[in-house]
Amino acid sequence: MIRHIVLIRFRETVSEAEIAALFAGLHPIRDQVAGISAIHAGRSESPEQIERGYLHGFTIDFDTWAALAAYQAHPDHRALGARLVAAAAGGLAGILVFDLDCGSGA
């Protein structure tokens, strides 16, 4: 399984309702791209409070690297990605992406 992790520092002018609407846009993609097993999104609840401004994020679990590649190429992903970049503090500089191979045994 591949876990696609996205952390976002939203601009201060972006409301929680706007963020929720952006994250809600993730779920229809699950029906469009084969190999997505789970999607989770929300605000950090970390008691450590070392988010460094990345207070929101989402994860998408993919069955294979090919499923992740299909998601990345999908027009709905590209459209939502553009909206996320527009809402992030500093544009793309306000977004971190990390893809973790959860089957590597590490």
CSV table of N, CA and C in Angstrom, one decimal:
chain,number,residue,atom,x,y,z
A,1,MET,N,0.8,-1.2,0.0
A,1,MET,CA,0.0,0.0,0.0
A,1,MET,C,0.9,1.2,0.0
A,2,ILE,N,0.5,2.2,-0.8
A,2,ILE,CA,1.2,3.5,-0.8
A,2,ILE,C,0.3,4.5,-0.1
A,3,ARG,N,0.9,5.2,0.9
A,3,ARG,CA,0.1,6.3,1.6
A,3,ARG,C,0.7,7.6,1.1
A,4,HIS,N,-0.2,8.4,0.4
A,4,HIS,CA,0.0,9.7,-0.1
A,4,HIS,C,-0.3,10.7,1.0
A,5,ILE,N,0.6,11.4,1.5
A,5,ILE,CA,0.4,12.3,2.6
A,5,ILE,C,0.7,13.8,2.1
A,6,VAL,N,-0.3,14.6,2.4
A,6,VAL,CA,-0.3,16.0,1.9
A,6,VAL,C,-0.5,16.9,3.1
A,7,LEU,N,0.4,17.8,3.5
A,7,LEU,CA,0.2,18.7,4.6
A,7,LEU,C,0.2,20.1,4.0
A,8,ILE,N,-0.7,21.0,4.5
A,8,ILE,CA,-1.0,22.3,3.9
A,8,ILE,C,-1.0,23.4,4.9
A,9,ARG,N,-0.3,24.5,4.6
A,9,ARG,CA,-0.4,25.7,5.4
A,9,ARG,C,-1.3,26.6,4.6
A,10,PHE,N,-2.5,26.7,5.1
A,10,PHE,CA,-3.5,27.6,4.3
A,10,PHE,C,-3.2,29.1,4.7
A,11,ARG,N,-3.5,29.9,3.7
A,11,ARG,CA,-3.5,31.4,4.0
A,11,ARG,C,-4.4,31.7,5.1
A,12,GLU,N,-4.1,32.7,5.9
A,12,GLU,CA,-4.9,33.0,7.1
A,12,GLU,C,-6.4,33.5,6.7
A,13,THR,N,-6.5,33.9,5.5
A,13,THR,CA,-7.9,34.3,5.0
A,13,THR,C,-8.8,33.2,4.6
A,14,VAL,N,-8.2,32.0,4.6
A,14,VAL,CA,-9.0,30.8,4.2
A,14,VAL,C,-9.7,30.3,5.4
A,15,SER,N,-11.1,30.2,5.4
A,15,SER,CA,-11.9,29.8,6.5
A,15,SER,C,-11.9,28.3,6.6
A,16,GLU,N,-12.2,27.8,7.8
A,16,GLU,CA,-12.4,26.4,8.1
A,16,GLU,C,-13.4,25.8,7.1
A,17,ALA,N,-14.5,26.5,6.9
A,17,ALA,CA,-15.5,26.0,6.0
A,17,ALA,C,-15.0,25.9,4.5
A,18,GLU,N,-14.1,26.8,4.1
A,18,GLU,CA,-13.5,26.7,2.8
A,18,GLU,C,-12.6,25.5,2.7
A,19,ILE,N,-11.9,25.3,3.8
A,19,ILE,CA,-11.0,24.1,3.9
A,19,ILE,C,-11.8,22.8,3.8
A,20,ALA,N,-12.8,22.8,4.6
A,20,ALA,CA,-13.7,21.6,4.6
A,20,ALA,C,-14.2,21.3,3.2
A,21,ALA,N,-14.6,22.3,2.5
A,21,ALA,CA,-15.1,22.2,1.1
A,21,ALA,C,-14.0,21.7,0.2
A,22,LEU,N,-12.8,22.2,0.3
A,22,LEU,CA,-11.7,21.7,-0.5
A,22,LEU,C,-11.5,20.2,-0.2
A,23,PHE,N,-11.4,19.8,1.0
A,23,PHE,CA,-11.2,18.4,1.4
A,23,PHE,C,-12.4,17.5,1.0
A,24,ALA,N,-13.6,18.0,1.0
A,24,ALA,CA,-14.7,17.2,0.5
A,24,ALA,C,-14.6,16.9,-1.0
A,25,GLY,N,-13.9,17.8,-1.7
A,25,GLY,CA,-13.6,17.5,-3.1
A,25,GLY,C,-12.7,16.3,-3.4
A,26,LEU,N,-12.1,15.8,-2.4
A,26,LEU,CA,-11.2,14.6,-2.5
A,26,LEU,C,-12.1,13.3,-2.8
A,27,HIS,N,-13.2,13.2,-2.1
A,27,HIS,CA,-13.9,12.0,-2.0
A,27,HIS,C,-14.5,11.5,-3.4
A,28,PRO,N,-15.0,12.4,-4.2
A,28,PRO,CA,-15.5,12.0,-5.5
A,28,PRO,C,-14.4,11.3,-6.4
A,29,ILE,N,-13.2,11.8,-6.2
A,29,ILE,CA,-12.1,11.2,-7.0
A,29,ILE,C,-11.9,9.7,-6.7
A,30,ARG,N,-12.3,9.3,-5.5
A,30,ARG,CA,-12.2,7.8,-5.2
A,30,ARG,C,-13.0,7.0,-6.1
A,31,ASP,N,-14.2,7.5,-6.6
A,31,ASP,CA,-15.0,6.8,-7.5
A,31,ASP,C,-14.5,6.9,-9.0
A,32,GLN,N,-13.5,7.8,-9.2
A,32,GLN,CA,-13.0,8.0,-10.6
A,32,GLN,C,-11.7,7.2,-10.8
A,33,VAL,N,-11.0,6.9,-9.8
A,33,VAL,CA,-9.7,6.3,-9.9
A,33,VAL,C,-9.6,5.0,-9.2
A,34,ALA,N,-9.4,3.9,-9.9
A,34,ALA,CA,-9.3,2.6,-9.3
A,34,ALA,C,-8.0,2.5,-8.4
A,35,GLY,N,-8.2,1.7,-7.3
A,35,GLY,CA,-7.0,1.5,-6.5
A,35,GLY,C,-6.9,2.4,-5.3
A,36,ILE,N,-7.9,3.3,-5.0
A,36,ILE,CA,-7.9,4.1,-3.8
A,36,ILE,C,-8.6,3.3,-2.7
A,37,SER,N,-8.0,3.1,-1.6
A,37,SER,CA,-8.6,2.3,-0.6
A,37,SER,C,-9.1,3.1,0.6
A,38,ALA,N,-8.6,4.3,0.8
A,38,ALA,CA,-9.0,5.2,1.9
A,38,ALA,C,-8.6,6.6,1.7
A,39,ILE,N,-9.4,7.5,2.2
A,39,ILE,CA,-9.1,9.0,2.1
A,39,ILE,C,-9.5,9.5,3.5
A,40,HIS,N,-8.6,10.3,4.1
A,40,HIS,CA,-8.8,10.9,5.4
A,40,HIS,C,-8.3,12.3,5.3
A,41,ALA,N,-9.0,13.3,5.8
A,41,ALA,CA,-8.6,14.7,5.8
A,41,ALA,C,-9.0,15.4,7.0
A,42,GLY,N,-8.3,16.5,7.4
A,42,GLY,CA,-8.7,17.3,8.5
A,42,GLY,C,-7.6,18.1,9.1
A,43,ARG,N,-7.9,18.7,10.3
A,43,ARG,CA,-7.0,19.6,11.0
A,43,ARG,C,-6.2,18.7,12.0
A,44,SER,N,-4.9,19.1,12.2
A,44,SER,CA,-4.0,18.4,13.1
A,44,SER,C,-4.7,18.4,14.5
A,45,GLU,N,-4.6,17.3,15.2
A,45,GLU,CA,-5.0,17.2,16.5
A,45,GLU,C,-3.8,16.8,17.4
A,46,SER,N,-2.6,17.0,16.9
A,46,SER,CA,-1.4,16.6,17.6
A,46,SER,C,-1.2,17.3,19.0
A,47,PRO,N,-1.0,16.5,20.0
A,47,PRO,CA,-0.7,17.1,21.3
A,47,PRO,C,0.7,17.7,21.4
A,48,GLU,N,1.6,17.3,20.4
A,48,GLU,CA,2.9,17.8,20.4
A,48,GLU,C,3.0,19.3,19.9
A,49,GLN,N,2.0,19.6,19.1
A,49,GLN,CA,1.9,21.0,18.5
A,49,GLN,C,3.2,21.5,17.9
A,50,ILE,N,3.8,20.7,17.0
A,50,ILE,CA,5.0,21.1,16.3
A,50,ILE,C,4.7,21.0,14.8
A,51,GLU,N,3.6,21.4,14.4
A,51,GLU,CA,3.1,21.4,13.0
A,51,GLU,C,3.9,22.4,12.1
A,52,ARG,N,4.5,23.4,12.7
A,52,ARG,CA,5.2,24.4,12.0
A,52,ARG,C,4.3,25.1,10.9
A,53,GLY,N,3.0,25.3,11.3
A,53,GLY,CA,2.1,26.0,10.4
A,53,GLY,C,1.3,25.1,9.5
A,54,TYR,N,1.7,23.8,9.4
A,54,TYR,CA,1.0,22.9,8.6
A,54,TYR,C,-0.1,22.3,9.4
A,55,LEU,N,-1.2,23.0,9.6
A,55,LEU,CA,-2.3,22.6,10.5
A,55,LEU,C,-3.3,21.7,9.9
A,56,HIS,N,-3.3,21.5,8.6
A,56,HIS,CA,-4.3,20.7,7.9
A,56,HIS,C,-3.6,19.7,6.9
A,57,GLY,N,-4.3,18.6,6.7
A,57,GLY,CA,-3.7,17.7,5.7
A,57,GLY,C,-4.6,16.6,5.4
A,58,PHE,N,-4.2,15.8,4.5
A,58,PHE,CA,-5.0,14.6,4.1
A,58,PHE,C,-4.0,13.5,3.7
A,59,THR,N,-4.6,12.3,3.8
A,59,THR,CA,-3.9,11.1,3.3
A,59,THR,C,-4.8,10.3,2.4
A,60,ILE,N,-4.2,9.7,1.4
A,60,ILE,CA,-5.0,8.8,0.5
A,60,ILE,C,-4.1,7.6,0.4
A,61,ASP,N,-4.8,6.4,0.6
A,61,ASP,CA,-4.1,5.1,0.5
A,61,ASP,C,-4.4,4.5,-0.9
A,62,PHE,N,-3.3,4.1,-1.5
A,62,PHE,CA,-3.4,3.5,-2.9
A,62,PHE,C,-3.0,2.1,-2.8
A,63,ASP,N,-3.6,1.2,-3.6
A,63,ASP,CA,-3.2,-0.2,-3.6
A,63,ASP,C,-1.8,-0.4,-4.2
A,64,THR,N,-1.5,0.5,-5.2
A,64,THR,CA,-0.2,0.3,-6.0
A,64,THR,C,0.3,1.7,-6.4
A,65,TRP,N,1.6,1.7,-6.8
A,65,TRP,CA,2.2,2.9,-7.3
A,65,TRP,C,1.5,3.3,-8.6
A,66,ALA,N,1.0,2.3,-9.4
A,66,ALA,CA,0.3,2.6,-10.6
A,66,ALA,C,-1.0,3.4,-10.3
A,67,ALA,N,-1.7,3.0,-9.3
A,67,ALA,CA,-2.9,3.7,-8.9
A,67,ALA,C,-2.6,5.2,-8.5
A,68,LEU,N,-1.5,5.4,-7.8
A,68,LEU,CA,-1.1,6.7,-7.4
A,68,LEU,C,-0.8,7.5,-8.7
A,69,ALA,N,-0.1,6.9,-9.6
A,69,ALA,CA,0.2,7.6,-10.9
A,69,ALA,C,-1.1,8.0,-11.7
A,70,ALA,N,-2.1,7.1,-11.6
A,70,ALA,CA,-3.4,7.3,-12.3
A,70,ALA,C,-4.1,8.5,-11.6
A,71,TYR,N,-4.0,8.6,-10.3
A,71,TYR,CA,-4.6,9.7,-9.6
A,71,TYR,C,-3.9,11.0,-9.9
A,72,GLN,N,-2.6,11.0,-10.0
A,72,GLN,CA,-1.8,12.2,-10.3
A,72,GLN,C,-2.1,12.7,-11.7
A,73,ALA,N,-2.4,11.9,-12.6
A,73,ALA,CA,-2.7,12.3,-14.0
A,73,ALA,C,-4.2,12.6,-14.2
A,74,HIS,N,-5.1,12.3,-13.2
A,74,HIS,CA,-6.5,12.5,-13.4
A,74,HIS,C,-6.8,14.0,-13.4
A,75,PRO,N,-7.7,14.4,-14.3
A,75,PRO,CA,-8.0,15.9,-14.4
A,75,PRO,C,-8.7,16.4,-13.1
A,76,ASP,N,-9.5,15.6,-12.4
A,76,ASP,CA,-10.1,16.1,-11.1
A,76,ASP,C,-9.0,16.3,-10.1
A,77,HIS,N,-8.0,15.5,-10.0
A,77,HIS,CA,-6.9,15.7,-9.1
A,77,HIS,C,-6.2,17.0,-9.5
A,78,ARG,N,-5.9,17.2,-10.7
A,78,ARG,CA,-5.2,18.4,-11.2
A,78,ARG,C,-6.0,19.7,-10.8
A,79,ALA,N,-7.3,19.6,-11.0
A,79,ALA,CA,-8.2,20.8,-10.7
A,79,ALA,C,-8.2,21.1,-9.2
A,80,LEU,N,-8.3,20.0,-8.4
A,80,LEU,CA,-8.3,20.2,-7.0
A,80,LEU,C,-7.0,20.7,-6.5
A,81,GLY,N,-5.9,20.1,-7.1
A,81,GLY,CA,-4.6,20.5,-6.7
A,81,GLY,C,-4.3,22.0,-7.0
A,82,ALA,N,-4.9,22.5,-8.1
A,82,ALA,CA,-4.7,23.9,-8.4
A,82,ALA,C,-5.5,24.8,-7.3
A,83,ARG,N,-6.6,24.3,-6.9
A,83,ARG,CA,-7.4,25.0,-5.9
A,83,ARG,C,-6.6,25.0,-4.5
A,84,LEU,N,-6.0,23.9,-4.2
A,84,LEU,CA,-5.2,23.8,-3.0
A,84,LEU,C,-4.0,24.7,-3.0
A,85,VAL,N,-3.3,24.8,-4.1
A,85,VAL,CA,-2.2,25.6,-4.3
A,85,VAL,C,-2.6,27.1,-4.1
A,86,ALA,N,-3.7,27.5,-4.7
A,86,ALA,CA,-4.2,28.8,-4.6
A,86,ALA,C,-4.6,29.2,-3.2
A,87,ALA,N,-5.0,28.3,-2.4
A,87,ALA,CA,-5.4,28.5,-1.0
A,87,ALA,C,-4.3,28.4,0.0
A,88,ALA,N,-3.2,27.8,-0.4
A,88,ALA,CA,-2.0,27.6,0.5
A,88,ALA,C,-1.2,28.9,0.6
A,89,ALA,N,-0.7,29.1,1.8
A,89,ALA,CA,0.2,30.2,2.1
A,89,ALA,C,1.5,30.1,1.2
A,90,GLY,N,1.7,31.1,0.4
A,90,GLY,CA,2.9,31.0,-0.5
A,90,GLY,C,2.7,30.1,-1.7
A,91,GLY,N,1.5,29.7,-2.0
A,91,GLY,CA,1.3,28.8,-3.1
A,91,GLY,C,1.8,27.4,-2.9
A,92,LEU,N,2.6,26.9,-3.8
A,92,LEU,CA,3.1,25.5,-3.7
A,92,LEU,C,4.1,25.4,-2.5
A,93,ALA,N,4.7,26.5,-2.1
A,93,ALA,CA,5.6,26.5,-1.0
A,93,ALA,C,4.9,26.2,0.3
A,94,GLY,N,3.6,26.3,0.3
A,94,GLY,CA,2.8,26.0,1.5
A,94,GLY,C,2.2,24.6,1.6
A,95,ILE,N,2.8,23.7,0.7
A,95,ILE,CA,2.3,22.3,0.6
A,95,ILE,C,3.5,21.4,0.7
A,96,LEU,N,3.3,20.3,1.5
A,96,LEU,CA,4.3,19.3,1.6
A,96,LEU,C,3.6,18.0,1.1
A,97,VAL,N,4.3,17.2,0.3
A,97,VAL,CA,3.8,15.9,-0.2
A,97,VAL,C,4.8,14.8,0.2
A,98,PHE,N,4.4,13.7,0.7
A,98,PHE,CA,5.2,12.6,1.1
A,98,PHE,C,4.5,11.3,0.7
A,99,ASP,N,5.1,10.5,-0.1
A,99,ASP,CA,4.5,9.2,-0.4
A,99,ASP,C,5.3,8.1,0.2
A,100,LEU,N,4.6,7.3,1.0
A,100,LEU,CA,5.2,6.3,1.9
A,100,LEU,C,4.8,4.9,1.4
A,101,ASP,N,5.7,4.1,1.1
A,101,ASP,CA,5.4,2.7,0.8
A,101,ASP,C,5.2,1.9,2.1
A,102,CYS,N,4.0,1.6,2.4
A,102,CYS,CA,3.7,1.0,3.7
A,102,CYS,C,3.9,-0.5,3.7
A,103,GLY,N,4.3,-1.1,2.5
A,103,GLY,CA,4.5,-2.5,2.4
A,103,GLY,C,6.0,-2.8,2.4
A,104,SER,N,6.9,-1.8,2.6
A,104,SER,CA,8.3,-2.0,2.5
A,104,SER,C,8.9,-2.7,3.6
A,105,GLY,N,8.2,-2.8,4.8
A,105,GLY,CA,8.7,-3.6,5.9
A,105,GLY,C,9.6,-2.8,6.8
A,106,ALA,N,9.8,-1.5,6.5
A,106,ALA,CA,10.8,-0.7,7.3
A,106,ALA,C,10.2,-0.3,8.6
